CSV table of C-alpha atoms in Angstrom, one decimal:
chain,number,residue,atom,x,y,z
A,26,MET,CA,49.4,26.6,78.5
A,27,ASN,CA,51.7,29.7,79.0
A,28,LYS,CA,54.9,27.9,80.1
A,29,LYS,CA,58.2,30.1,79.1
A,30,ALA,CA,60.4,27.7,76.9
A,31,ALA,CA,64.1,27.3,78.0
A,32,PRO,CA,66.5,29.4,76.6
A,33,GLU,CA,68.7,28.0,73.7
A,34,HIS,CA,71.8,29.2,75.2
A,35,ALA,CA,72.7,30.4,78.9
A,36,VAL,CA,71.2,33.6,79.9
A,37,LEU,CA,73.8,36.3,81.0
A,38,GLU,CA,72.3,39.6,82.4
A,39,LEU,CA,75.3,42.1,81.7
A,40,ASP,CA,73.4,44.8,84.1
A,41,ARG,CA,73.6,42.4,86.9
A,42,PHE,CA,76.9,40.9,86.1
A,43,LEU,CA,79.6,42.3,88.6
A,44,PRO,CA,82.6,42.1,86.2
A,45,TYR,CA,80.8,44.0,83.5
A,46,ARG,CA,79.4,46.3,86.0
A,47,LEU,CA,82.8,46.9,87.4
A,48,SER,CA,84.5,47.4,84.2
A,49,VAL,CA,81.8,49.7,82.9
A,50,LEU,CA,82.2,51.8,86.1
A,51,SER,CA,86.1,51.7,85.8
A,52,ASN,CA,85.7,52.9,82.5
A,53,ARG,CA,83.4,56.0,82.8
A,54,ILE,CA,85.7,56.7,86.1
A,55,SER,CA,89.2,56.4,83.8
A,56,GLN,CA,86.8,58.6,81.2
A,57,ASP,CA,86.4,61.6,83.3
A,58,ILE,CA,89.6,61.9,85.1
A,59,ALA,CA,91.6,61.7,81.9
A,60,GLN,CA,89.7,64.4,80.8
A,61,LEU,CA,91.0,66.5,84.1
A,62,TYR,CA,94.8,65.8,82.6
A,63,GLY,CA,94.5,64.9,79.0
A,64,GLU,CA,94.3,68.3,77.2
A,65,ARG,CA,96.2,70.4,80.1
A,66,PHE,CA,99.1,67.8,80.1
A,67,ASP,CA,98.6,65.8,77.1
A,68,LEU,CA,98.3,62.7,79.3
A,69,ASN,CA,96.3,59.5,78.2
A,70,VAL,CA,95.3,56.9,81.0
A,71,THR,CA,97.7,54.6,80.7
A,72,GLU,CA,100.2,57.4,80.8
A,73,TRP,CA,98.6,58.9,83.8
A,74,ARG,CA,98.7,55.3,85.9
A,75,ILE,CA,102.3,55.1,85.3
A,76,LEU,CA,103.0,58.8,86.7
A,77,ALA,CA,101.0,57.8,89.5
A,78,VAL,CA,102.2,54.4,90.5
A,79,LEU,CA,106.0,55.8,90.1
A,80,GLY,CA,105.1,58.6,92.0
A,81,ARG,CA,104.4,56.3,94.9
A,82,TYR,CA,106.6,53.5,94.4
A,83,PRO,CA,109.9,54.7,92.5
A,84,ASP,CA,112.5,52.4,91.1
A,85,LEU,CA,110.0,49.5,89.2
A,86,SER,CA,111.0,48.1,85.9
A,87,ALA,CA,108.1,48.3,83.3
A,88,ASN,CA,107.1,44.9,84.0
A,89,GLU,CA,106.5,45.5,87.6
A,90,VAL,CA,104.5,48.6,86.6
A,91,ALA,CA,102.1,46.2,84.3
A,92,GLU,CA,102.2,44.0,86.9
A,93,ARG,CA,101.0,46.4,89.6
A,94,THR,CA,98.3,48.0,87.6
A,95,ALA,CA,97.1,44.9,85.8
A,96,MET,CA,97.6,47.1,82.5
A,97,ASP,CA,98.6,45.1,79.1
A,98,LYS,CA,102.5,45.1,78.9
A,99,VAL,CA,102.3,46.8,75.4
A,100,ALA,CA,100.4,49.5,76.4
A,101,VAL,CA,102.4,50.1,79.2
A,102,SER,CA,105.7,49.6,77.1
A,103,ARG,CA,104.0,52.4,74.3
A,104,ALA,CA,103.0,55.1,77.4
A,105,VAL,CA,106.5,54.1,79.2
A,106,THR,CA,108.5,55.2,75.7
A,107,SER,CA,106.0,58.4,75.3
A,108,LEU,CA,106.8,59.5,79.1
A,109,LEU,CA,110.6,59.0,78.5
A,110,ALA,CA,110.5,61.1,75.3
A,111,SER,CA,108.8,63.6,76.9
A,112,GLY,CA,111.0,63.9,79.5
A,113,ARG,CA,108.6,63.1,82.5
A,114,LEU,CA,110.2,59.6,83.2
A,115,LYS,CA,113.6,58.6,83.9
A,116,ARG,CA,115.3,54.9,83.2
A,117,GLN,CA,118.1,53.6,85.2
A,118,LEU,CA,119.9,50.5,85.5
A,119,HIS,CA,119.4,48.7,88.6
A,120,GLY,CA,122.4,48.8,90.9
A,121,ASP,CA,122.3,45.5,92.2
A,122,ASP,CA,121.2,43.9,88.5
A,123,ARG,CA,123.0,45.7,85.6
A,124,ARG,CA,121.1,44.0,83.3
A,125,ARG,CA,117.5,45.7,84.9
A,126,SER,CA,116.4,49.1,84.4
A,127,VAL,CA,114.0,50.8,86.4
A,128,LEU,CA,112.1,53.7,86.0
A,129,LYS,CA,111.5,56.7,87.9
A,130,LEU,CA,109.8,60.3,87.6
A,131,SER,CA,112.0,63.1,86.4
A,132,ALA,CA,111.6,66.4,87.5
A,133,LYS,CA,109.2,67.4,85.0
A,134,GLY,CA,107.3,64.1,85.8
A,135,TYR,CA,106.7,65.0,89.8
A,136,ARG,CA,105.7,68.8,88.4
A,137,VAL,CA,102.8,67.1,86.6
A,138,TYR,CA,102.3,64.3,89.3
A,139,ASP,CA,101.9,67.0,91.8
A,140,GLU,CA,99.4,69.1,89.9
A,141,VAL,CA,97.6,66.0,88.6
A,142,ALA,CA,97.6,63.9,91.9
A,143,PRO,CA,95.2,66.7,93.9
A,144,LEU,CA,92.7,67.0,90.8
A,145,ALA,CA,92.6,63.0,90.9
A,146,LEU,CA,92.0,63.0,95.2
A,147,ALA,CA,89.0,65.8,94.5
A,148,TYR,CA,87.7,63.5,92.1
A,149,GLU,CA,87.8,60.4,94.6
A,150,ARG,CA,86.2,62.5,97.1
A,151,ARG,CA,83.2,63.7,94.8
A,152,LEU,CA,82.6,59.9,93.8
A,153,LEU,CA,82.2,58.6,97.2
A,154,GLU,CA,80.5,62.0,99.1
A,155,GLY,CA,77.2,60.1,98.5
A,156,LEU,CA,78.2,57.4,100.6
A,157,ARG,CA,78.3,57.3,104.9
A,158,ASP,CA,81.3,56.5,106.4
A,159,ASP,CA,80.5,52.9,107.1
A,160,GLU,CA,79.8,52.5,103.5
A,161,ARG,CA,83.2,53.9,102.0
A,162,ALA,CA,84.7,51.7,105.0
A,163,ALA,CA,82.7,48.7,103.9
A,164,LEU,CA,83.3,49.3,100.2
A,165,ASP,CA,87.3,49.3,101.1
A,166,ARG,CA,86.8,45.9,102.7
A,167,LEU,CA,85.0,44.3,100.3
A,168,LEU,CA,87.0,45.8,97.4
A,169,THR,CA,90.4,44.7,99.0
A,170,ARG,CA,89.0,41.2,99.8
A,171,MET,CA,87.9,40.6,96.2
A,172,ALA,CA,91.3,41.4,95.2
A,173,GLU,CA,93.2,39.3,97.4
A,174,ARG,CA,90.6,36.3,96.6
A,175,GLU,CA,90.9,37.0,93.0
A,176,ILE,CA,94.9,37.4,93.1
A,177,ALA,CA,95.0,34.1,95.5
A,178,THR,CA,92.9,32.2,92.8
A,179,ARG,CA,95.3,33.5,90.2
A,180,GLU,CA,98.4,32.3,92.1
A,181,SER,CA,97.0,28.9,92.7
C-alpha cells in the first residue's frame, strides 16, 4: 500500500496563496518603478508614494498619508523628514486645528511629480497591455471589491 502519510503540519502552497502572490507582484512592480525614478530623482519607493498621494490629495497629515497608502507610520515619518529636508514638501498648520499639521508638495516637489507621474502611467500601460479591455475592467472591479471587503472586515 502506497498511501501518502498526512503531513505533520498544515501545507501552505505559497505559489498559489493569493496574499503571497500579490505581495511578490507588488514588490516586483515597486522595484521596477523605483528604478525609473530612483537614480534620476534620488527617491525611494516610500518617498515617491508620498509625493504621488500628496500630488493627488494635498493637505494630508503624515498619519493620513500612512493610512491612505497602508504604509508603516515610521517609514512614512522618515520619508516625510527626508522630503522636507530636500525641499520637496512643505508642512503647514491646518487652518481650523492649529495642533494639526498638513503636508503639501512644494514647487520643487511638483516638478518631480510632473516628471515621474507620466513615467509611472507609461509603466502601468505596459503592465496592462497584455490584457483585453474586459479583463482590465474585471481586474479593476475585483481589486476594488477585495479592498472594500478587507477594509470592512478590518473595521468590524
